[in-house]
GROMACS .gro file of C-alpha atoms in nm:
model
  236
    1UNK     CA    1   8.551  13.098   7.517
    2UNK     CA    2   8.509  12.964   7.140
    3UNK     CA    3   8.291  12.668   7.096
    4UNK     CA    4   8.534  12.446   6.932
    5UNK     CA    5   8.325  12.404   6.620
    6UNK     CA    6   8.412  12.771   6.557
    7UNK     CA    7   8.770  12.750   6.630
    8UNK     CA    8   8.810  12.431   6.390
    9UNK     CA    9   8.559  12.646   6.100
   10UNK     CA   10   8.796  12.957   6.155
   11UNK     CA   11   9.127  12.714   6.129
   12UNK     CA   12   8.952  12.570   5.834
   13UNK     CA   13   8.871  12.852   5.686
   14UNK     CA   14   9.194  13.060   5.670
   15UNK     CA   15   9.411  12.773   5.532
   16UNK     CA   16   9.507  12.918   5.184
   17UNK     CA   17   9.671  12.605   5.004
   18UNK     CA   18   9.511  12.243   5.013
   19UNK     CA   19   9.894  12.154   5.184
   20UNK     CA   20   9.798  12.398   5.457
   21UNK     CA   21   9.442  12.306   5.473
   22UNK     CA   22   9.516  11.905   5.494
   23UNK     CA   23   9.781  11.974   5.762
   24UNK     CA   24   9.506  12.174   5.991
   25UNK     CA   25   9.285  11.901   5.944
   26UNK     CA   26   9.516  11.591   6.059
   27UNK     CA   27   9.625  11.869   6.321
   28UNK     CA   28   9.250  11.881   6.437
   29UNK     CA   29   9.252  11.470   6.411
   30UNK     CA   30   9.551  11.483   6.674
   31UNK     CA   31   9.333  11.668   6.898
   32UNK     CA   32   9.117  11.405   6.895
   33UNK     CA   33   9.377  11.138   6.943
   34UNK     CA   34   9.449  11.024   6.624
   35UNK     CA   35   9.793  10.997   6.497
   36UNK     CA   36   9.755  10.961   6.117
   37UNK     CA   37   9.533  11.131   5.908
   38UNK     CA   38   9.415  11.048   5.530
   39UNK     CA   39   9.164  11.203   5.285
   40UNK     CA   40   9.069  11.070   4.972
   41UNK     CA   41   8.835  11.215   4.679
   42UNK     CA   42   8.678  11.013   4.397
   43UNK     CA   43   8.535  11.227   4.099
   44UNK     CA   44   8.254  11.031   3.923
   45UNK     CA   45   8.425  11.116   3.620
   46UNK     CA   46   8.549  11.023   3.341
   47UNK     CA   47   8.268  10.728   3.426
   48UNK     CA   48   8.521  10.458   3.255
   49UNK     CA   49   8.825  10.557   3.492
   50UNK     CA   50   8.732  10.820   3.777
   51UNK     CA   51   9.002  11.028   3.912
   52UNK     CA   52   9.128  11.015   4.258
   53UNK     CA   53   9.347  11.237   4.483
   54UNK     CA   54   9.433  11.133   4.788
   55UNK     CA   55   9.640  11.318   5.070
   56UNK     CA   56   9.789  11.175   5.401
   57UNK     CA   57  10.011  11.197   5.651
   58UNK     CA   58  10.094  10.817   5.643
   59UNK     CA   59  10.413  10.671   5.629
   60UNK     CA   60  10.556  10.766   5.315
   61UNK     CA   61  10.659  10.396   5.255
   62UNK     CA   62  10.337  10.282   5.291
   63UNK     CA   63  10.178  10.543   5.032
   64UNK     CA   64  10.417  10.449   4.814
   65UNK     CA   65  10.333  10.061   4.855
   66UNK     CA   66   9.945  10.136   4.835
   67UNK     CA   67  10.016  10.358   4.508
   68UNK     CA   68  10.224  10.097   4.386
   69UNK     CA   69   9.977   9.784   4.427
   70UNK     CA   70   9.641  10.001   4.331
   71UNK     CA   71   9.516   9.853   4.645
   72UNK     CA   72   9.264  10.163   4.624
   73UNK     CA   73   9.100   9.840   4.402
   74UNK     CA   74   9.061   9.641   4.715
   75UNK     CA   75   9.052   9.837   5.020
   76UNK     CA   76   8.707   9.749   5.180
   77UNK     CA   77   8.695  10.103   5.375
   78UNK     CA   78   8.689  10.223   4.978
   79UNK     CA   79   8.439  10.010   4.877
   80UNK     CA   80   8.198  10.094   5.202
   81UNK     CA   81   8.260  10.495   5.129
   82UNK     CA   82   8.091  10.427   4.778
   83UNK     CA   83   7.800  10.294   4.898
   84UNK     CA   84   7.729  10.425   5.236
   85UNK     CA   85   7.819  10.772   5.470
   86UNK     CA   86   7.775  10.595   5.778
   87UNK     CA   87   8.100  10.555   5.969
   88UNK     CA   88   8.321  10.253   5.940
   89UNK     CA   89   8.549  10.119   6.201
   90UNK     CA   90   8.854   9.905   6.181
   91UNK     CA   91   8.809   9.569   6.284
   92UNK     CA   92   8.965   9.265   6.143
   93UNK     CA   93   8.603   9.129   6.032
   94UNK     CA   94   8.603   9.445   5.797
   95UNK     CA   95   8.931   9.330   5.632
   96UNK     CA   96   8.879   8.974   5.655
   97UNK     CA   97   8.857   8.922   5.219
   98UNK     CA   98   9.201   9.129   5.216
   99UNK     CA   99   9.423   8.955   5.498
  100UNK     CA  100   9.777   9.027   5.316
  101UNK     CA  101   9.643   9.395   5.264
  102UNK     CA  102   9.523   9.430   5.655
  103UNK     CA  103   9.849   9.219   5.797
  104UNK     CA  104  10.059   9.509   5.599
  105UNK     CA  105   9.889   9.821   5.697
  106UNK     CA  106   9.946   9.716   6.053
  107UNK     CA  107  10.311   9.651   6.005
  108UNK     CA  108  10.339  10.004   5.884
  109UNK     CA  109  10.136  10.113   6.248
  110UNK     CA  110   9.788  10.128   6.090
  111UNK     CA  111   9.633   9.919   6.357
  112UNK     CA  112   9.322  10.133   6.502
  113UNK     CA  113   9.128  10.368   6.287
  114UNK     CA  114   8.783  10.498   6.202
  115UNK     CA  115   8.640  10.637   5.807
  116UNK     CA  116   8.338  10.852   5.683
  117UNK     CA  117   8.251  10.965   5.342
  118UNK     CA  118   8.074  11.278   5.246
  119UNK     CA  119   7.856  11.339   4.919
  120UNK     CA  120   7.776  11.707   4.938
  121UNK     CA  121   7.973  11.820   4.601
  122UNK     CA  122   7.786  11.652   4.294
  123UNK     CA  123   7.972  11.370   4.105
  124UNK     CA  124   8.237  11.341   4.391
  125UNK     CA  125   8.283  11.127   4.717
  126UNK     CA  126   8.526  11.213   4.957
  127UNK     CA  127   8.650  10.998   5.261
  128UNK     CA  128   8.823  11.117   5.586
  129UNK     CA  129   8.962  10.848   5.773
  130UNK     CA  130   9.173  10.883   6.112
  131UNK     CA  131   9.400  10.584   6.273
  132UNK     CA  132   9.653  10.556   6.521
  133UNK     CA  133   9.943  10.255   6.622
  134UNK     CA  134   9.870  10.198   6.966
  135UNK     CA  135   9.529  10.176   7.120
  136UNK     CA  136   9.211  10.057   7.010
  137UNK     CA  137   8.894  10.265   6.997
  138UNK     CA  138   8.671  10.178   7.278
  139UNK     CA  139   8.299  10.210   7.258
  140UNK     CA  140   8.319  10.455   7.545
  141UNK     CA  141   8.600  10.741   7.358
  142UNK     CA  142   8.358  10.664   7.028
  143UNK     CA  143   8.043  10.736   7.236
  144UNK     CA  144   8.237  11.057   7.347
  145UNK     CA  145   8.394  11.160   7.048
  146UNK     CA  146   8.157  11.059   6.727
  147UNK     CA  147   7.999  11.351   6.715
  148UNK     CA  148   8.353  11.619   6.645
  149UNK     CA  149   8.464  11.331   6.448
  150UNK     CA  150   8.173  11.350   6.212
  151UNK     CA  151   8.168  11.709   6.219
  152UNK     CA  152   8.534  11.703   6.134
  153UNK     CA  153   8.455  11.491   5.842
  154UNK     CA  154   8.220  11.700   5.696
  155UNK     CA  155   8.385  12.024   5.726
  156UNK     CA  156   8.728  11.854   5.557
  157UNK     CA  157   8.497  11.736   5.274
  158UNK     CA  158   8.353  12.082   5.230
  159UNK     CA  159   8.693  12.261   5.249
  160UNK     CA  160   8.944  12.035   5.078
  161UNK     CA  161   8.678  11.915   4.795
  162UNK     CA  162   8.573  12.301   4.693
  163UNK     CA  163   8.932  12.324   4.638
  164UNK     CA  164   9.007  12.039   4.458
  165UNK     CA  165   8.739  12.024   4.264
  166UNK     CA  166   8.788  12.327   4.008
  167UNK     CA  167   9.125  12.201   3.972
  168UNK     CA  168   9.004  11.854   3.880
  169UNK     CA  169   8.699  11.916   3.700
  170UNK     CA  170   8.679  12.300   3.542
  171UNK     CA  171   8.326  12.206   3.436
  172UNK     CA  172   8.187  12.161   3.718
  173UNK     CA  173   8.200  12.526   3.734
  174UNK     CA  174   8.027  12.550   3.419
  175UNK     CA  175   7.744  12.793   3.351
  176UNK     CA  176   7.476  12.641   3.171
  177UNK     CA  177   7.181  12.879   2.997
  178UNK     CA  178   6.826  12.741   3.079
  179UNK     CA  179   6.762  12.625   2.744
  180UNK     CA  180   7.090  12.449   2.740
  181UNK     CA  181   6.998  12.273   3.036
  182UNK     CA  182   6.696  12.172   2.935
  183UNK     CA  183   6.750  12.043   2.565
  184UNK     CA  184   7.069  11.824   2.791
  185UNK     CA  185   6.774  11.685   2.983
  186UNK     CA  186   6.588  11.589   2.701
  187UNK     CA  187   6.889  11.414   2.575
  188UNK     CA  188   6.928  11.239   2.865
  189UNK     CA  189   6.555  11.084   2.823
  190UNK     CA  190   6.669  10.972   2.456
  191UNK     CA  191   6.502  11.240   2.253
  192UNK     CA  192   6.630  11.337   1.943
  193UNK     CA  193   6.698  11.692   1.801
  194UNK     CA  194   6.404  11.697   1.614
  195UNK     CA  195   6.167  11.552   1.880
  196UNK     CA  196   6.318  11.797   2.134
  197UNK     CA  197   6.254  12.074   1.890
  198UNK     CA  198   5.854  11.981   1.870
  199UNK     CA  199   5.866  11.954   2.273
  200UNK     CA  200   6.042  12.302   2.289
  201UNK     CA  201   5.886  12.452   2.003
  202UNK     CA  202   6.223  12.587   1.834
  203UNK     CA  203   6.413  12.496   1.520
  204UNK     CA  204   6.642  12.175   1.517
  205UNK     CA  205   6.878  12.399   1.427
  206UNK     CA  206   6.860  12.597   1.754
  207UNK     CA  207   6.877  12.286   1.976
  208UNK     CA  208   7.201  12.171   1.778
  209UNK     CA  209   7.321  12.542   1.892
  210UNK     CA  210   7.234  12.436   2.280
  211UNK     CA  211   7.331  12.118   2.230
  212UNK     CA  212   7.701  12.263   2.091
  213UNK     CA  213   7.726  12.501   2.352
  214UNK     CA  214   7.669  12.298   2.634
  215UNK     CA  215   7.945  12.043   2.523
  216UNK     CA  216   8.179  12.304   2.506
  217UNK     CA  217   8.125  12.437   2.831
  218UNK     CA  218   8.167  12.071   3.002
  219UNK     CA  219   8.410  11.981   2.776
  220UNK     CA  220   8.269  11.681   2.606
  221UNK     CA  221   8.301  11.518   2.258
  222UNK     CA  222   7.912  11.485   2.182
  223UNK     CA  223   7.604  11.529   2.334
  224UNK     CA  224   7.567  11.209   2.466
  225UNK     CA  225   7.877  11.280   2.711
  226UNK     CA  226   7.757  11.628   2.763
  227UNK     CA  227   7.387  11.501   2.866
  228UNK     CA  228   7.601  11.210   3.112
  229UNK     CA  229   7.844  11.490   3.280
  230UNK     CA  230   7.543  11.735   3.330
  231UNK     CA  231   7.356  11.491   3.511
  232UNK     CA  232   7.651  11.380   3.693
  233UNK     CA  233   7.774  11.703   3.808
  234UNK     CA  234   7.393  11.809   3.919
  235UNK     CA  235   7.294  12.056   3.590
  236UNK     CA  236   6.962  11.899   3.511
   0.00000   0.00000   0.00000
């Protein structure tokens, strides 16, 4: 018999649309005894208003609602994902600065659930989260089921971000020369053209060149926004 880590990679793994790939995962999350199912993915960029996608199999009323308030803004399983990968569970404590926002994702049957983010794919943070209506998570079916849970998580981050990602972000696909990298990373550290032509020991004009082809590549407007999305999508 399969190990079920190989069953859920192959499952994974032959999914050829993001629909089909987000249905085997909440599929997988049923297994596990979770009725709903949600993934969300926050780019780190454009740094003054980062994108988001997020997929579920929530009530489509409640989407709508959550869409409709931004209460991405104030959801406190958000805010944990962006600063930590540990897993989060439900518990009114957690929700206790967002009452109204708690009290109505429970009167749409989001009473129980669990969350973990994953950070693997530079300048993006995605979070799995699985919740059910009707019975709390006990400290003995988390003991026993953690570990696929986690697993689960990282495996839908891997599969659903690669993706979602090109589609998203193009240039984080981008194929940077070494010398464009590394006149970007002098950038970064402030240096101008003509200081990063001493360092390099090449004409000004030539690191102009790098400079102009690396902001093309990433799509940015200068070189200050090409040296910022380099080092935010891991280049330098």
């Amino acid at each position: 018999m399969k190990p079920w880590q190989e069953i859920q990679l192959q499952a994974l793994q032959t999914s050829n649309s993001e629909h089909l790939l987000f249905q085997t995962i909440a599929a997988l999350g049923a297994e596990l005894g979770f009725d709903y199912c949600a993934y969300g993915l926050r780019l780190a960029l454009p740094l003054s208003n980062p994108k988001i996608v997020k997929v579920s199999n929530y009530p489509s009323a409640w989407q709508a609602q959550y869409q409709a308030k931004n209460y991405c803004a104030i959801d406190p399983t958000v805010k944990h994902a962006l600063r930590s990968s540990q897993p989060i569970l439900w518990t009114d404590d957690l929700f206790a600065s967002t009452a109204a926002f708690w009290e109505e994702a429970r009167s749409f049957g989001l009473r129980y659930g669990w969350a973990q983010s994953m950070r693997d794919v530079p300048g993006a943070t995605g979070m799995l989260t699985l919740a059910r209506s009707d019975e709390p998570l006990s400290e003995t079916e988390l003991a026993a089921k953690v570990f696929k849970m986690a697993w689960l998580t990282q495996n839908a981050h891997i599969a659903l971000s690669r993706r979602l990602l090109p589609k998203l972000l193009p240039e984080a696909d981008a194929k940077l020369s070494n010398r464009e990298i590394a006149v970007l990373r002098w950038t970064a550290d402030g240096k101008t053209a003509g200081e990063i032509a001493g360092i390099m020991k090449i004409t000004e004009r030539t690191v102009n060149f790098h400079i102009s082809n690396a902001a093309t590549k990433l799509n940015a407007s200068n070189k200050t926004a090409a040296a910022v999305k380099a080092a935010m999508l891991g280049f330098l």
